mmCIF file of C-alpha atoms and ligand atoms in Angstrom:
data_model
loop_
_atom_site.group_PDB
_atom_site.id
_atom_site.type_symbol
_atom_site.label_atom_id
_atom_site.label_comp_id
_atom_site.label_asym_id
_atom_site.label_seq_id
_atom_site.Cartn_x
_atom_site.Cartn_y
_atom_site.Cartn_z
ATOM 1 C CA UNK A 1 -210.409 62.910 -76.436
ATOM 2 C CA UNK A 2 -212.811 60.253 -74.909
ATOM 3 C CA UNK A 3 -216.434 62.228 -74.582
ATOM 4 C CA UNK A 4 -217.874 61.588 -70.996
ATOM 5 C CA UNK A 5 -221.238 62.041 -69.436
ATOM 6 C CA UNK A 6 -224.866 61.087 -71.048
ATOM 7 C CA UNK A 7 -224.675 60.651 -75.088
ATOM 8 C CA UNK A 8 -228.015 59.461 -75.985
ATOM 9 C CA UNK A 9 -230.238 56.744 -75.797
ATOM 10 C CA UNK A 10 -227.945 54.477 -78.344
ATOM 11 C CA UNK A 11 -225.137 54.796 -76.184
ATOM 12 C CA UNK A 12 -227.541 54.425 -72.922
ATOM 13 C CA UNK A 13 -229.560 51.250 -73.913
ATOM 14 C CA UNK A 14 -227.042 49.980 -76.381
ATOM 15 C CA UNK A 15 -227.492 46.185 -75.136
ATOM 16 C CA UNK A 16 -231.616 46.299 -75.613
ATOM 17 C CA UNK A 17 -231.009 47.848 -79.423
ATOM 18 C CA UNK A 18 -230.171 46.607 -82.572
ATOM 19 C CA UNK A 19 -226.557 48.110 -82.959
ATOM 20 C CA UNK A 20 -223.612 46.651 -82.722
ATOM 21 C CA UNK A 21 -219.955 48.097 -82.357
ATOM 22 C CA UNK A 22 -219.557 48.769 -86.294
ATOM 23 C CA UNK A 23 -223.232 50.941 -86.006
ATOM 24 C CA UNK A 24 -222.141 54.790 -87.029
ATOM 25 C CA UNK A 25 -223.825 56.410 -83.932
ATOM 26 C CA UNK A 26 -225.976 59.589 -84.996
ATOM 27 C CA UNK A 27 -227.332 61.406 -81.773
ATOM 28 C CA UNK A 28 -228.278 64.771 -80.580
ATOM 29 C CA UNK A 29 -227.958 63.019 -76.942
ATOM 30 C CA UNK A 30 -231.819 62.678 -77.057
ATOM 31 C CA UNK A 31 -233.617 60.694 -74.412
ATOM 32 C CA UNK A 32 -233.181 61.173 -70.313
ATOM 33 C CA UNK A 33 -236.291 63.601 -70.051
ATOM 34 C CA UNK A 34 -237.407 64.152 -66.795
ATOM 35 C CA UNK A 35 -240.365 62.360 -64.838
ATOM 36 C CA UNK A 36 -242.280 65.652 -63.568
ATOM 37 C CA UNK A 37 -244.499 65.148 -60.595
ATOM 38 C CA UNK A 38 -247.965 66.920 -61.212
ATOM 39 C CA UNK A 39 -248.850 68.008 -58.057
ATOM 40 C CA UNK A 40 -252.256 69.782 -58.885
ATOM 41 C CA UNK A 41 -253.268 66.164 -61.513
ATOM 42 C CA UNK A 42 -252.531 63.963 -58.389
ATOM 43 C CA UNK A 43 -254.912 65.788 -56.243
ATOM 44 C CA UNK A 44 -257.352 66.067 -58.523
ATOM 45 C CA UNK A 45 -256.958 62.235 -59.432
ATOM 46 C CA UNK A 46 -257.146 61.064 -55.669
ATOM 47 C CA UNK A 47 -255.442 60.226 -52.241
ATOM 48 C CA UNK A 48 -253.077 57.489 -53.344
ATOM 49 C CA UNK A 49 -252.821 58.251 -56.665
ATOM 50 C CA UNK A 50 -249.521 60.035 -58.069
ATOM 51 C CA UNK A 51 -249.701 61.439 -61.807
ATOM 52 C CA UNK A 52 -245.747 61.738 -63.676
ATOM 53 C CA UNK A 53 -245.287 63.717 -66.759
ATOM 54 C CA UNK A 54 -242.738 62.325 -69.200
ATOM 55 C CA UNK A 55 -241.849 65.458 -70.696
ATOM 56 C CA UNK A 56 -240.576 64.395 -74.088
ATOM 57 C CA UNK A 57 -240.775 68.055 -75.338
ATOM 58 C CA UNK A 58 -237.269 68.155 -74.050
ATOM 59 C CA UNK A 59 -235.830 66.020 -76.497
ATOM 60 C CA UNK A 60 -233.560 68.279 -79.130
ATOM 61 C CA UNK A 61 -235.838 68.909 -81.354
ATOM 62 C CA UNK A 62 -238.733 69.457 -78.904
ATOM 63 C CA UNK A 63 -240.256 65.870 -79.494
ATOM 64 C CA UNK A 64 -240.217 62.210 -78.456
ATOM 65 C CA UNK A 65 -239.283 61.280 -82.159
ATOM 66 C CA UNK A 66 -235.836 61.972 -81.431
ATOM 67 C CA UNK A 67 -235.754 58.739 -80.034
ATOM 68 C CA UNK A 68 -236.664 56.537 -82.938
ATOM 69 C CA UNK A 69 -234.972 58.795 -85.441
ATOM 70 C CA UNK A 70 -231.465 58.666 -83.522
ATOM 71 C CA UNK A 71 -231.424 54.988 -84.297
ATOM 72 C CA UNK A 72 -233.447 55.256 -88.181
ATOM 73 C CA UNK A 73 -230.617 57.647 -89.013
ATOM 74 C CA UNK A 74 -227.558 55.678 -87.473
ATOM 75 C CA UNK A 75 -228.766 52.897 -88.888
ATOM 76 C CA UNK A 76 -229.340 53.946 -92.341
ATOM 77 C CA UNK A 77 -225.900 55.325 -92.136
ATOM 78 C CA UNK A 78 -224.546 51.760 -91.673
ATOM 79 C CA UNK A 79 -226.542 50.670 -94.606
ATOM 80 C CA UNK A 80 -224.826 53.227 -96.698
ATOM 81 C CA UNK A 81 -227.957 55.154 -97.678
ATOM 82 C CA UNK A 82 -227.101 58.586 -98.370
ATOM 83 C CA UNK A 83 -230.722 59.494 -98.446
ATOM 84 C CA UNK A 84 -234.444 59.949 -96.097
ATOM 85 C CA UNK A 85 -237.615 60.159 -96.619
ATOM 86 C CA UNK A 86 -240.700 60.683 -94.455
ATOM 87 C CA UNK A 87 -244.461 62.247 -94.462
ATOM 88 C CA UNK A 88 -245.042 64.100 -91.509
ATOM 89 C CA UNK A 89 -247.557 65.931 -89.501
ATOM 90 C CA UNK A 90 -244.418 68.144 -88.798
ATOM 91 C CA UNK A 91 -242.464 66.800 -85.823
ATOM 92 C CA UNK A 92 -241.063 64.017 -87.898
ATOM 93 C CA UNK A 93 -240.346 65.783 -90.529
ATOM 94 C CA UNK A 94 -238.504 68.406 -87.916
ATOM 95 C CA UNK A 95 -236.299 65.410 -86.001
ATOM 96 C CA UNK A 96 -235.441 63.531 -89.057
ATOM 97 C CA UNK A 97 -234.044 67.135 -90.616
ATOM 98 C CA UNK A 98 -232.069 67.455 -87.802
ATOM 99 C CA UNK A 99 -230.413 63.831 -87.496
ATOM 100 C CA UNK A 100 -230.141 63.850 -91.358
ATOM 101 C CA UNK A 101 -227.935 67.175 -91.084
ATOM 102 C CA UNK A 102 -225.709 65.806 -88.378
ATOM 103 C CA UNK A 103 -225.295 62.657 -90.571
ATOM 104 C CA UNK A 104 -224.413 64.451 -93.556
ATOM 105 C CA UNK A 105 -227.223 62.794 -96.099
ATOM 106 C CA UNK A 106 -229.707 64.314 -97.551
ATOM 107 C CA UNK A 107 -233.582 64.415 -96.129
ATOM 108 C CA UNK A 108 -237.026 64.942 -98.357
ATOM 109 C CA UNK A 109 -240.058 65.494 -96.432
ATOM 110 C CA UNK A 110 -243.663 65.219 -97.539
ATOM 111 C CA UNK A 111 -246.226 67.518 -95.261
ATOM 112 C CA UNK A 112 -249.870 68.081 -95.868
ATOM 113 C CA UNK A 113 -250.001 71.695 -97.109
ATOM 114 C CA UNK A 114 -251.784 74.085 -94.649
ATOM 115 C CA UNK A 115 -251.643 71.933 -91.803
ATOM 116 C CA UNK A 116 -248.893 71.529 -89.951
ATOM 117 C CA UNK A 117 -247.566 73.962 -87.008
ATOM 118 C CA UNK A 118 -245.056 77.025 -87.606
ATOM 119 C CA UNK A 119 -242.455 75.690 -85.339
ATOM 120 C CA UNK A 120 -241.992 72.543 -86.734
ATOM 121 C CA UNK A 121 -242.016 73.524 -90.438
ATOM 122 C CA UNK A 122 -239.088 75.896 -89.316
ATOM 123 C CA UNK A 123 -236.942 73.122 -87.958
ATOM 124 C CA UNK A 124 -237.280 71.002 -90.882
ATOM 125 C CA UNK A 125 -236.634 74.315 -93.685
ATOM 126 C CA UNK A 126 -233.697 75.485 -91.097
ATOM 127 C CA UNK A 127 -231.916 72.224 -90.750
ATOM 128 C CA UNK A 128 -231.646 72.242 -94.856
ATOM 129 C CA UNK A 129 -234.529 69.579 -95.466
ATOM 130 C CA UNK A 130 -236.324 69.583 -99.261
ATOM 131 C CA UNK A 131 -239.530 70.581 -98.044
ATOM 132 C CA UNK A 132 -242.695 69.327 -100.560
ATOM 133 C CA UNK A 133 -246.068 70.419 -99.027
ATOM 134 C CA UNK A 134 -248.578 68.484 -100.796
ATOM 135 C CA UNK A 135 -252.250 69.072 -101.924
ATOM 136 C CA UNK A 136 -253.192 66.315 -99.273
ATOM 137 C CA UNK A 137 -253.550 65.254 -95.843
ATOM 138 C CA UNK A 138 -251.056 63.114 -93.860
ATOM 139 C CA UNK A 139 -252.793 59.799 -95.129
ATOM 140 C CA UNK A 140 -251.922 60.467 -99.045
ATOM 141 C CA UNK A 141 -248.268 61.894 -97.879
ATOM 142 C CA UNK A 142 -247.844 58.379 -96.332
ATOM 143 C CA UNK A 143 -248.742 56.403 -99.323
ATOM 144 C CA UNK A 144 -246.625 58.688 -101.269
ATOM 145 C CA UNK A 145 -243.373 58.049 -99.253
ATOM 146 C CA UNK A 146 -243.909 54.361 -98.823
ATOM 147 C CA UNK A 147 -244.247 53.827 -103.352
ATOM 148 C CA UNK A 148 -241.374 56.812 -103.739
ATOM 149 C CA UNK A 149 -238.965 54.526 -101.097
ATOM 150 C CA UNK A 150 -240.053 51.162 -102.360
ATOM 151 C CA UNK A 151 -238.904 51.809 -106.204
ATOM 152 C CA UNK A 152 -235.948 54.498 -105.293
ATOM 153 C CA UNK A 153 -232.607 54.049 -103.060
ATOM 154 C CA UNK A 154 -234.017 56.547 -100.319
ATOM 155 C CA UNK A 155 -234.885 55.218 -96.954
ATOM 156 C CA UNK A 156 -238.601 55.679 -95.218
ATOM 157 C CA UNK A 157 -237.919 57.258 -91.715
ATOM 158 C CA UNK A 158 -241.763 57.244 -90.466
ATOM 159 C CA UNK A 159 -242.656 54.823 -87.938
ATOM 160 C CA UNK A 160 -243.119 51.707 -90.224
ATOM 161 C CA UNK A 161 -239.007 51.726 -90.329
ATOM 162 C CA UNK A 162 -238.721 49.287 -87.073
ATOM 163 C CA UNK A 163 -235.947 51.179 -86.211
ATOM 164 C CA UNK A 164 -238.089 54.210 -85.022
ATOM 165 C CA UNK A 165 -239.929 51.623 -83.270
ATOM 166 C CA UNK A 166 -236.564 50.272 -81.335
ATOM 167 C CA UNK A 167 -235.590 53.594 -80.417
ATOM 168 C CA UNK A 168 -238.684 54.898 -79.293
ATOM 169 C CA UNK A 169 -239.496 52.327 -76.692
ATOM 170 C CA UNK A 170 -236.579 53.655 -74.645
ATOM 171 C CA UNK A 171 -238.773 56.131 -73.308
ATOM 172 C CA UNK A 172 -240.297 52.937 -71.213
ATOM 173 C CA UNK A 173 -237.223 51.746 -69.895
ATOM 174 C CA UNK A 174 -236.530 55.435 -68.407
ATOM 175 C CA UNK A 175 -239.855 55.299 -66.891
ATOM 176 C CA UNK A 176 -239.021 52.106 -65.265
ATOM 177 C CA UNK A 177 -235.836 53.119 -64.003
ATOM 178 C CA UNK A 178 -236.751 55.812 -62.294
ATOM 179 C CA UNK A 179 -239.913 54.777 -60.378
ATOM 180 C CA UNK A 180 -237.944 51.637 -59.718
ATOM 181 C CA UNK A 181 -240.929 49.598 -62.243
ATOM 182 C CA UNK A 182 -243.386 50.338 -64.752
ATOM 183 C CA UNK A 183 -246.342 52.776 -63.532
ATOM 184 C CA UNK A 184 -249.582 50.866 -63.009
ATOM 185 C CA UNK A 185 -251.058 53.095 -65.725
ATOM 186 C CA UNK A 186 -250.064 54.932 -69.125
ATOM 187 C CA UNK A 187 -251.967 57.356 -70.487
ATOM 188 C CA UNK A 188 -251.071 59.166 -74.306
ATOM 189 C CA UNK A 189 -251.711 60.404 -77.604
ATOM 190 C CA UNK A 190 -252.187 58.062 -80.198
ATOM 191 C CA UNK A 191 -251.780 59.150 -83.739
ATOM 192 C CA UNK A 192 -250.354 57.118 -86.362
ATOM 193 C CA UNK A 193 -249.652 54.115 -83.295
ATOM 194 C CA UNK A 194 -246.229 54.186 -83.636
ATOM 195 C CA UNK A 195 -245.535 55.356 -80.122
ATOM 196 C CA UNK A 196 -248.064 53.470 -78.180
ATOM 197 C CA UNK A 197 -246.247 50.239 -79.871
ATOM 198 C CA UNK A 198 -242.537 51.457 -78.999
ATOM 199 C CA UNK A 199 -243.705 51.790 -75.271
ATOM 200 C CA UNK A 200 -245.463 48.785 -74.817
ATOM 201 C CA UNK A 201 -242.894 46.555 -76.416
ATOM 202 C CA UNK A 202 -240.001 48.354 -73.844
ATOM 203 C CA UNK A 203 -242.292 47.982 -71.040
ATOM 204 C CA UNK A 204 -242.310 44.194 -72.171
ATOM 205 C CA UNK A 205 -239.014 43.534 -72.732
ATOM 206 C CA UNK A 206 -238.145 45.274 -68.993
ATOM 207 C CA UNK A 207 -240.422 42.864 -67.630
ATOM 208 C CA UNK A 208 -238.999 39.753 -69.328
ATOM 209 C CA UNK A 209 -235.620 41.228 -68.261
ATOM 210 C CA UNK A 210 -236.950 41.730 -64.896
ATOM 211 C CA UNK A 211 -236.102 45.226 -64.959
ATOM 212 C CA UNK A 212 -239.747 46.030 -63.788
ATOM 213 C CA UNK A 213 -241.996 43.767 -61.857
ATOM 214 C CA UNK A 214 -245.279 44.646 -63.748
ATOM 215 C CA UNK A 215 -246.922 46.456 -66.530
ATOM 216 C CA UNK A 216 -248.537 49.154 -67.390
ATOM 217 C CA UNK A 217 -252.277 49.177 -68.449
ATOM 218 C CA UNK A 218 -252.047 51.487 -71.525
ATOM 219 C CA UNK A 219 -255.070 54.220 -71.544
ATOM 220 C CA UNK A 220 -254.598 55.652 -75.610
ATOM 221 C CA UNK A 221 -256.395 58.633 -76.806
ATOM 222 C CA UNK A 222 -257.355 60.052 -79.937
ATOM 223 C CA UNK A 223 -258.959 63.402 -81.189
ATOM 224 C CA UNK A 224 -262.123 63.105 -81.751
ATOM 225 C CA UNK A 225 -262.622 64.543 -85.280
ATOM 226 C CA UNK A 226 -259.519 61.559 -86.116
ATOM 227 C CA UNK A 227 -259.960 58.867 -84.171
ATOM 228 C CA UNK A 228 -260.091 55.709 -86.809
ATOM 229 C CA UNK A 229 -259.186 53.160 -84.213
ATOM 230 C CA UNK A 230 -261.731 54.240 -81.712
ATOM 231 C CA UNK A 231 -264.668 53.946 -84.544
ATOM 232 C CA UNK A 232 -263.104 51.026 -85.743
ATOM 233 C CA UNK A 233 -262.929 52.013 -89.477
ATOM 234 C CA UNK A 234 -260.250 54.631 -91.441
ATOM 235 C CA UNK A 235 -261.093 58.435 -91.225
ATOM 236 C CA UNK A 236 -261.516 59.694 -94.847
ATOM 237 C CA UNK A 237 -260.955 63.714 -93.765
ATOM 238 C CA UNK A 238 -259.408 63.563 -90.131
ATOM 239 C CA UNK A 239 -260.188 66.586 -88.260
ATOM 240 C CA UNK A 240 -258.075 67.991 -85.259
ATOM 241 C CA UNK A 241 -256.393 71.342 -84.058
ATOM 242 C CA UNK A 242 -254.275 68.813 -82.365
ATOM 243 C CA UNK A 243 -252.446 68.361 -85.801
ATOM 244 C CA UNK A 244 -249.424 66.113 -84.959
ATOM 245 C CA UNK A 245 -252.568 63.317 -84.194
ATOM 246 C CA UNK A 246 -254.570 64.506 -87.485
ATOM 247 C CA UNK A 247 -253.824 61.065 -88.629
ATOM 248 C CA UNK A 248 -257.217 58.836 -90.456
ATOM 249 C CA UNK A 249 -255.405 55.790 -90.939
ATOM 250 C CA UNK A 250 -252.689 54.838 -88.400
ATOM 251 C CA UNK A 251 -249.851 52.798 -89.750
ATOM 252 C CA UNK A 252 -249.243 50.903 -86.920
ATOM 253 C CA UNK A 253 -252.996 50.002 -86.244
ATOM 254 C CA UNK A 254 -252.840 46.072 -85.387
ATOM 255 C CA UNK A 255 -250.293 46.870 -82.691
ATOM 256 C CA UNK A 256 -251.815 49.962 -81.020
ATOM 257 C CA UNK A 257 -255.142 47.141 -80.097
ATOM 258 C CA UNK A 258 -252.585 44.700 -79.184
ATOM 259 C CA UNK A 259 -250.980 47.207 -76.499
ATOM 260 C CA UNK A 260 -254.545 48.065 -75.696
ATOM 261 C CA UNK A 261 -255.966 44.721 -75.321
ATOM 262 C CA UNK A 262 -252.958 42.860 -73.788
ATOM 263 C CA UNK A 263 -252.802 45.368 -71.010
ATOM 264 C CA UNK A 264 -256.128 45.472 -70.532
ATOM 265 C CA UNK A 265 -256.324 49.059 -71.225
ATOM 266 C CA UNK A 266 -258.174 51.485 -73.613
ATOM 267 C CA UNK A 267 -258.381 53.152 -76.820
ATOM 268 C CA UNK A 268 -260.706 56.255 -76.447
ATOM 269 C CA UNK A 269 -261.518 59.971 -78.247
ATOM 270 C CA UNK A 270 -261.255 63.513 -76.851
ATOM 271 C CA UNK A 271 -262.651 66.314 -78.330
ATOM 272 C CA UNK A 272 -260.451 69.617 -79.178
ATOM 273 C CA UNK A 273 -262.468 71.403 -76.851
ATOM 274 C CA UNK A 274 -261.475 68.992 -73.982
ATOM 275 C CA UNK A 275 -257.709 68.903 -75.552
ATOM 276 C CA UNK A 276 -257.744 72.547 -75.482
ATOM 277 C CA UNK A 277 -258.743 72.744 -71.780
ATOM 278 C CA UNK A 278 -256.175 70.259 -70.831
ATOM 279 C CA UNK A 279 -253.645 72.219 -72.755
ATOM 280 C CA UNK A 280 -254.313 75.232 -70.416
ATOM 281 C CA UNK A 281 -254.360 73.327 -67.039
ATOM 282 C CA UNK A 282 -251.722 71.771 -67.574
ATOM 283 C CA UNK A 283 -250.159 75.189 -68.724
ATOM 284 C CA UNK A 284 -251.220 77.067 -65.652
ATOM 285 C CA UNK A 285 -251.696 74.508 -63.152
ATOM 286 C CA UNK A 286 -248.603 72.076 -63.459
ATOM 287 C CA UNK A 287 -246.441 74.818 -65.221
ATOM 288 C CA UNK A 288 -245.685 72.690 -68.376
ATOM 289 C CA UNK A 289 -246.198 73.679 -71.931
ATOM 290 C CA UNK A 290 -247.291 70.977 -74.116
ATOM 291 C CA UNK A 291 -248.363 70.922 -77.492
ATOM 292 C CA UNK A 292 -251.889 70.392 -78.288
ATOM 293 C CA UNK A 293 -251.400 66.454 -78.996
ATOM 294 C CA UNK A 294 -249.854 66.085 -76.096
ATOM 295 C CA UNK A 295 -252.456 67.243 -73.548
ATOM 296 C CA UNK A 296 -255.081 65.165 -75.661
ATOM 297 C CA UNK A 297 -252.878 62.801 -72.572
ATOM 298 C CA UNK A 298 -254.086 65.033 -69.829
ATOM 299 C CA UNK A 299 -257.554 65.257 -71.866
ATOM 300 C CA UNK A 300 -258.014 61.568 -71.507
ATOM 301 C CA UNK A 301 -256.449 62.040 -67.824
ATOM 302 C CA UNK A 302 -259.286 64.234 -66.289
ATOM 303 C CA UNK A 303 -262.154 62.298 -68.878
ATOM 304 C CA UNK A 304 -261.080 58.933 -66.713
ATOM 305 C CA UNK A 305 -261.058 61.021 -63.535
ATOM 306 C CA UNK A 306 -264.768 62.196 -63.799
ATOM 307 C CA UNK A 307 -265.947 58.819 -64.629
ATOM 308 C CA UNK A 308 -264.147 57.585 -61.974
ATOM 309 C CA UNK A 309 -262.109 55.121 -63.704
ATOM 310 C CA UNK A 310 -259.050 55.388 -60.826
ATOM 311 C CA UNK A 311 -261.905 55.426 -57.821
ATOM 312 C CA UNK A 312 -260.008 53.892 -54.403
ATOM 313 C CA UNK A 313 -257.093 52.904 -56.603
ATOM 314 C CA UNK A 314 -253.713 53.233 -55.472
ATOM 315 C CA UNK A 315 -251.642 53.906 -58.442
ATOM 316 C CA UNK A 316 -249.160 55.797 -59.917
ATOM 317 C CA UNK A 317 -249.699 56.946 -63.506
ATOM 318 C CA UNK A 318 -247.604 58.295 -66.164
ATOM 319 C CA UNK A 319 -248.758 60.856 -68.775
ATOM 320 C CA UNK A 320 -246.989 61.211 -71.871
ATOM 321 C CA UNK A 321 -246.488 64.395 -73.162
ATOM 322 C CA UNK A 322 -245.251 63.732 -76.128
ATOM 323 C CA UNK A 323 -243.910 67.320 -77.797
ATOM 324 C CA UNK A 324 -243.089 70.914 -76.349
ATOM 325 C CA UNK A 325 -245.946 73.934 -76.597
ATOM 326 C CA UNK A 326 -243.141 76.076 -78.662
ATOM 327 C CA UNK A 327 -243.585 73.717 -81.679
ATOM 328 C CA UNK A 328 -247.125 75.502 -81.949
ATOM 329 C CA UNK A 329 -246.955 78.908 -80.991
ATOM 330 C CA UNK A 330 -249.863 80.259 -83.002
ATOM 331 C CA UNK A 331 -252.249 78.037 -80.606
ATOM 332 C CA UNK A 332 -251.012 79.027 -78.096
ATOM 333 C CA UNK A 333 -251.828 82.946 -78.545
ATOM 334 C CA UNK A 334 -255.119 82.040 -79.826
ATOM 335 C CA UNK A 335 -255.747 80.224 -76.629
ATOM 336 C CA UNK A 336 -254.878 83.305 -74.577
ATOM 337 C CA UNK A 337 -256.416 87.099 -74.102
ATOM 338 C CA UNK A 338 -253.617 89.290 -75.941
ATOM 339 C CA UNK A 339 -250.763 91.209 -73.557
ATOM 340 C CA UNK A 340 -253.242 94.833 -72.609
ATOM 341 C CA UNK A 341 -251.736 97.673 -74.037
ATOM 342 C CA UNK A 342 -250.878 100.319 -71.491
ATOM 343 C CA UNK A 343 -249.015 103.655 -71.138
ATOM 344 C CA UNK A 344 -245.531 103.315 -69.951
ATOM 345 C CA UNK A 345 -246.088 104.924 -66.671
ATOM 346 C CA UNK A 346 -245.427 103.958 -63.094
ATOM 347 C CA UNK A 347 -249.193 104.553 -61.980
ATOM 348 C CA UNK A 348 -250.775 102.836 -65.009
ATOM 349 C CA UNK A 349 -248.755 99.467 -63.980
ATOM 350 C CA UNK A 350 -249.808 99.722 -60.117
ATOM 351 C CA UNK A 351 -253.559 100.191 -61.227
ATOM 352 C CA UNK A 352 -253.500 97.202 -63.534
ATOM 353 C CA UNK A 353 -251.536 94.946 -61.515
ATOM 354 C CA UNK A 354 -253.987 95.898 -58.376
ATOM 355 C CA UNK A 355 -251.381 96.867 -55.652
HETATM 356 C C1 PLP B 401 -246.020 61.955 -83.622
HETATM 357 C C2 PLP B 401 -246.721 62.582 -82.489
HETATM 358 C C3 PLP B 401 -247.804 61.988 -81.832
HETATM 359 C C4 PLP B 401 -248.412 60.711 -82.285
HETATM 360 O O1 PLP B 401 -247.548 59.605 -82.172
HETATM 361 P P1 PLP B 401 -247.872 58.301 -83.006
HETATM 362 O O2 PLP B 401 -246.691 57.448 -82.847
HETATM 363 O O3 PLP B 401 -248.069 58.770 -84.422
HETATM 364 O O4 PLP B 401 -249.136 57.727 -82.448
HETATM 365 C C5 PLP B 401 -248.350 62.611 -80.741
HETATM 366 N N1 PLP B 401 -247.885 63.804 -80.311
HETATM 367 C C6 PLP B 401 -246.855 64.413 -80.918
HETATM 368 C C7 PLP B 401 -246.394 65.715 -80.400
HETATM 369 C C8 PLP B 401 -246.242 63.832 -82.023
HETATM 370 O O5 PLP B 401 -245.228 64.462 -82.617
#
């Protein structure tokens, strides 16, 4: 039986990756998230400016790192390795469980203890993972699973494998192909810089393909309690609610200021209080649950808005949000009034509900 229909962003972009026809191809059929048009962000933003949402909480496991880890797994399935590794603030640590199961091989992941959200420790203990949490932060988990993979036969699926890289810059192309060419702006999380890297280097291969006349200028934001690259020196004890960017010393580091300073964008902070605002508009407003990294994208959004950054521009700007508000649930509630307790009555429900 020949499978039909959308299988993935291997099978999608198979010409712009490193795979060839003998490449074992693991997939969950990430990828193809939808573009959502924020209706109440583009008025708010300005007459001729249109805001997008890349909605990569729709990936399988509720994250954009489906992407990368589709191609980290298939390729370390080629190379034989029976094996993973990765640290992870939890939504690694969540995709590469998954893949790893489909694939058969076996996963390890390294988490700082205490810090990383319910949903996402879940996916990684459901999908059969070995689960360490160590007495660390995400930093020190890092440096753990780069000596552990250098000296054993166990491959490192965090964003330094380049194959998370190739993967993840997918999410560029689909931009481009469905507004016809890059946006004239990208705004997103940046955490360990792996992401920011992936999309600038699609968005520049597209171009040299001339798959999009232009590019993006890439607007990156950090939390403020974590935001190394912003201050310009390594965060000894990063501080965030936004924990999937609770990151001190970003791995990909040189390339995040390349994206930044090539397109002649930005690197700034947000604090949690303006991530946790975002979080709710976006929430009420647009309809979209993010997690709390991902609307440090809208954060950044409305902090370039009031300085009026876009002022009589005529743009169109894409926000990455980057992982879905279920990965977090326990933020969520404590961002919210609890359900009122009532009596189950007709009359109580028509008082409260003010008809
Ligand atoms: C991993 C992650 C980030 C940060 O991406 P980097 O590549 O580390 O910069 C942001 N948001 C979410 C939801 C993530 O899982």
């Amino acid at each position: 039986m020949s499978e039909k229909g959308y299988r993935g962003i291997i099978q999608k972009y198979k010409k712009l990756l490193p795979v060839t026809d003998k490449t074992p191809v693991i997939t969950l059929n990430e990828g193809n998230t939808p573009l959502i048009y924020a209706g109440y962000l583009s008025k708010l933003a300005g007459k001729n400016i249109e805001v997008y949402l890349k909605y990569e909480g729709l990936n399988p496991t509720g994250s954009f790192k489906d992407r990368g880890m589709t191609l980290a797994i298939s390729k370390a399935c080629e190379e034989k390795s029976t094996a993973v590794m990765c640290a992870s603030t939890g939504n690694t640590s969540a995709s590469s469980a998954a893949y790893a199961a489909r694939a058969g091989i076996k996963c390890i992941v390294l988490i700082p203890s205490g810090a990383i959200a319910l949903g996402k420790l879940s996916q990684a203990l459901i999908h059969g993972a070995k689960v360490l949490a160590i007495k660390g932060n995400f930093d020190a988990a890092l440096d753990l699973a780069k000596e552990i993979t250098r000296r054993y036969p166990i491959k490192l699926v965090n964003s330094l494998n380049p194959y998370r890289i190739e993967g993840q810059k997918t999410a560029s192309f689909e931009i481009c192909d469905y507004l016809g060419e890059a946006p004239d702006f990208q705004v997103m999380p940046v955490g360990n810089a792996g992401n920011i890297t992936a999309y600038w280097k699609g968005y520049k291969e597209y171009k040299a393909l001339g798959l999009s006349g232009k590019l993006p200028v890439m607007l990156g934001f950090q939390a403020k309690g974590a935001a190394p690259i912003v201050r310009n020196k390594p965060v000894k004890d990063p501080q965030t609610l936004a924990t999937a960017i609770r990151i001190g010393n970003p791995a990909s580091w040189k390339t995040a200021i390349e994206a930044r300073d090539e397109s002649k964008g930005l690197i700034d902070l947000v604090s949690d209080a303006e991530i946790l605002q975002a979080y709710k508009i976006l929430a009420v407003k647009e309809g979209v649950f993010a997690e709390p990294a991902s609307a440090a994208s809208i954060a950044g959004l409305l902090k370039l808005i009031k300085k009026g950054y876009f002022k009589n521009k005529k743009c169109r700007i894409a926000c990455i949000l980057t992982g879905h508000g279920l990965k977090d649930p326990e933020r969520a509630i404590k961002s919210v009034k609890p359900p009122k307790l009532i009596r189950a009555n007709f009359k109580s429900i028509i008082k409260e509900i003010g008809y």
